[in-house]
Amino acid sequence: MADLIRITKVAGRPIPLRGNDVDTDRIIPARFMKAVTFEGLGRFVFNDVRFDAEGHSKGHVMDDPRYEAKGPRVAVVNKNFGCGSSREHAPQALLHWGVKAIVGESFVSAGEADVAALMAAVEEDPAHDLVVDLQTMTAGYRGKSYAVTLPSSSRSQLVEGSWDATRILLQGIDAVRATAARLPYVAGFAEG
């Protein structure tokens, strides 16, 4: 399929998002999930820990000028980042803020010591790109390489471009409609 988006390498300015068990409610508070699209959600990422009731910055790392970047970002996180409900708004809010990859103790995973070393390196000098390479299974920053892991099925989906199930279904909509037409419990789908 020509329209598949293959992801083999992501490079972007790193941002250390410290803390274990950062849940989806902290990433995007529920009151900001009123839109039917995800556009604009990026401005509400970590809203309640970034801003006070009057909208003034509390000094969160995302508002630290040292971590400003005009291009893609790579978040460096600790254990259990994104836990909680499985709503899509949290990763979409991060994506719309600019986060294109996450390296931590889950997702594209690195060991606890490597994550600590990577966060320290980023905090010491955040003005370099962090490169996550799914071909070599490494995260590289300032000349140092950290081994990362990812389940082989997830890695294959990213590298081969089959990670976007919606895109694949839409590309094969004729086959989906043909199958649905044969199923008695999906009446009316083929006409839509």
CSV table of C-alpha atoms in Angstrom, one decimal, residues 60-173:
chain,number,residue,atom,x,y,z
A,60,HIS,CA,6.6,23.3,34.5
A,61,VAL,CA,9.3,21.9,32.3
A,62,MET,CA,7.1,22.3,29.2
A,63,ASP,CA,7.2,26.1,29.9
A,64,ASP,CA,11.0,26.2,30.5
A,65,PRO,CA,12.7,28.3,27.8
A,66,ARG,CA,15.6,25.8,27.8
A,67,TYR,CA,13.2,23.2,26.2
A,68,GLU,CA,11.6,25.4,23.6
A,69,ALA,CA,11.7,23.9,20.1
A,70,LYS,CA,10.1,24.7,16.8
A,71,GLY,CA,10.2,21.1,15.5
A,72,PRO,CA,9.3,17.6,16.8
A,73,ARG,CA,9.9,16.6,20.4
A,74,VAL,CA,10.9,13.3,22.0
A,75,ALA,CA,9.6,12.9,25.6
A,76,VAL,CA,11.8,11.1,28.1
A,77,VAL,CA,9.6,9.6,30.8
A,78,ASN,CA,9.7,7.3,33.8
A,79,LYS,CA,7.6,4.2,34.7
A,80,ASN,CA,4.0,3.8,33.8
A,81,PHE,CA,3.7,7.0,31.8
A,82,GLY,CA,0.1,7.3,30.3
A,83,CYS,CA,-1.5,4.9,32.8
A,84,GLY,CA,-5.2,5.2,33.6
A,85,SER,CA,-8.0,5.1,31.1
A,86,SER,CA,-7.3,4.2,27.5
A,87,ARG,CA,-8.7,7.4,26.0
A,88,GLU,CA,-7.1,8.6,22.9
A,89,HIS,CA,-7.1,12.3,23.9
A,90,ALA,CA,-3.9,12.0,26.0
A,91,PRO,CA,-1.6,10.8,23.3
A,92,GLN,CA,-3.3,13.1,20.8
A,93,ALA,CA,-2.7,16.1,23.1
A,94,LEU,CA,1.0,15.2,23.4
A,95,LEU,CA,1.2,14.7,19.6
A,96,HIS,CA,-0.5,18.1,19.0
A,97,TRP,CA,2.0,19.7,21.4
A,98,GLY,CA,4.8,18.3,19.3
A,99,VAL,CA,5.8,15.0,20.9
A,100,LYS,CA,6.5,12.5,18.1
A,101,ALA,CA,8.2,9.7,20.2
A,102,ILE,CA,8.4,8.7,23.9
A,103,VAL,CA,11.4,7.0,25.4
A,104,GLY,CA,11.1,5.7,28.9
A,105,GLU,CA,10.6,2.7,31.1
A,106,SER,CA,7.6,1.7,28.9
A,107,PHE,CA,6.8,2.4,25.2
A,108,VAL,CA,10.1,2.5,23.4
A,109,SER,CA,11.8,1.2,26.6
A,110,ALA,CA,15.1,1.7,28.1
A,111,GLY,CA,16.4,0.5,31.4
A,112,GLU,CA,15.8,2.6,34.5
A,113,ALA,CA,19.6,3.5,34.8
A,114,ASP,CA,19.7,4.5,31.1
A,115,VAL,CA,16.5,6.6,31.4
A,116,ALA,CA,18.0,8.4,34.4
A,117,ALA,CA,21.3,9.0,32.5
A,118,LEU,CA,19.4,10.2,29.5
A,119,MET,CA,17.2,12.6,31.5
A,120,ALA,CA,20.3,14.0,33.3
A,121,ALA,CA,22.0,14.5,29.9
A,122,VAL,CA,19.0,16.3,28.5
A,123,GLU,CA,18.6,18.5,31.6
A,124,GLU,CA,22.3,19.3,31.4
A,125,ASP,CA,22.2,20.4,27.8
A,126,PRO,CA,18.8,20.2,26.1
A,127,ALA,CA,19.9,21.9,22.8
A,128,HIS,CA,20.4,18.7,20.8
A,129,ASP,CA,18.1,16.3,19.0
A,130,LEU,CA,17.4,12.9,20.6
A,131,VAL,CA,17.2,10.2,17.8
A,132,VAL,CA,15.1,7.1,18.3
A,133,ASP,CA,16.2,4.6,15.7
A,134,LEU,CA,13.9,1.5,15.3
A,135,GLN,CA,16.3,-0.1,12.9
A,136,THR,CA,19.2,-0.2,15.4
A,137,MET,CA,17.0,-0.2,18.5
A,138,THR,CA,18.9,2.7,20.0
A,139,ALA,CA,18.2,6.2,21.3
A,140,GLY,CA,21.1,8.5,20.7
A,141,TYR,CA,21.9,11.8,22.4
A,142,ARG,CA,25.0,13.9,22.3
A,143,GLY,CA,27.2,11.1,21.0
A,144,LYS,CA,26.0,8.5,23.5
A,145,SER,CA,23.8,5.6,22.5
A,146,TYR,CA,21.2,3.9,24.8
A,147,ALA,CA,19.8,0.5,24.0
A,148,VAL,CA,16.0,0.5,23.7
A,149,THR,CA,13.4,-2.2,23.3
A,150,LEU,CA,10.0,-2.5,21.8
A,151,PRO,CA,7.8,-5.6,21.4
A,152,SER,CA,8.7,-7.1,18.0
A,153,SER,CA,5.0,-6.8,16.9
A,154,SER,CA,4.9,-3.1,17.6
A,155,ARG,CA,8.3,-2.5,16.0
A,156,SER,CA,7.2,-4.4,12.9
A,157,GLN,CA,4.0,-2.4,12.7
A,158,LEU,CA,5.9,0.9,12.9
A,159,VAL,CA,8.6,0.0,10.5
A,160,GLU,CA,6.2,-1.6,7.9
A,161,GLY,CA,3.6,1.1,8.2
A,162,SER,CA,0.8,-1.1,9.4
A,163,TRP,CA,0.4,0.7,12.8
A,164,ASP,CA,-2.5,2.9,11.6
A,165,ALA,CA,-5.4,0.5,11.6
A,166,THR,CA,-7.9,3.2,10.6
A,167,ARG,CA,-5.9,4.1,7.5
A,168,ILE,CA,-5.6,0.5,6.5
A,169,LEU,CA,-9.4,-0.1,6.9
A,170,LEU,CA,-10.2,3.0,4.9
A,171,GLN,CA,-7.8,2.0,2.1
A,172,GLY,CA,-9.6,-1.3,2.0
A,173,ILE,CA,-13.1,0.0,2.4
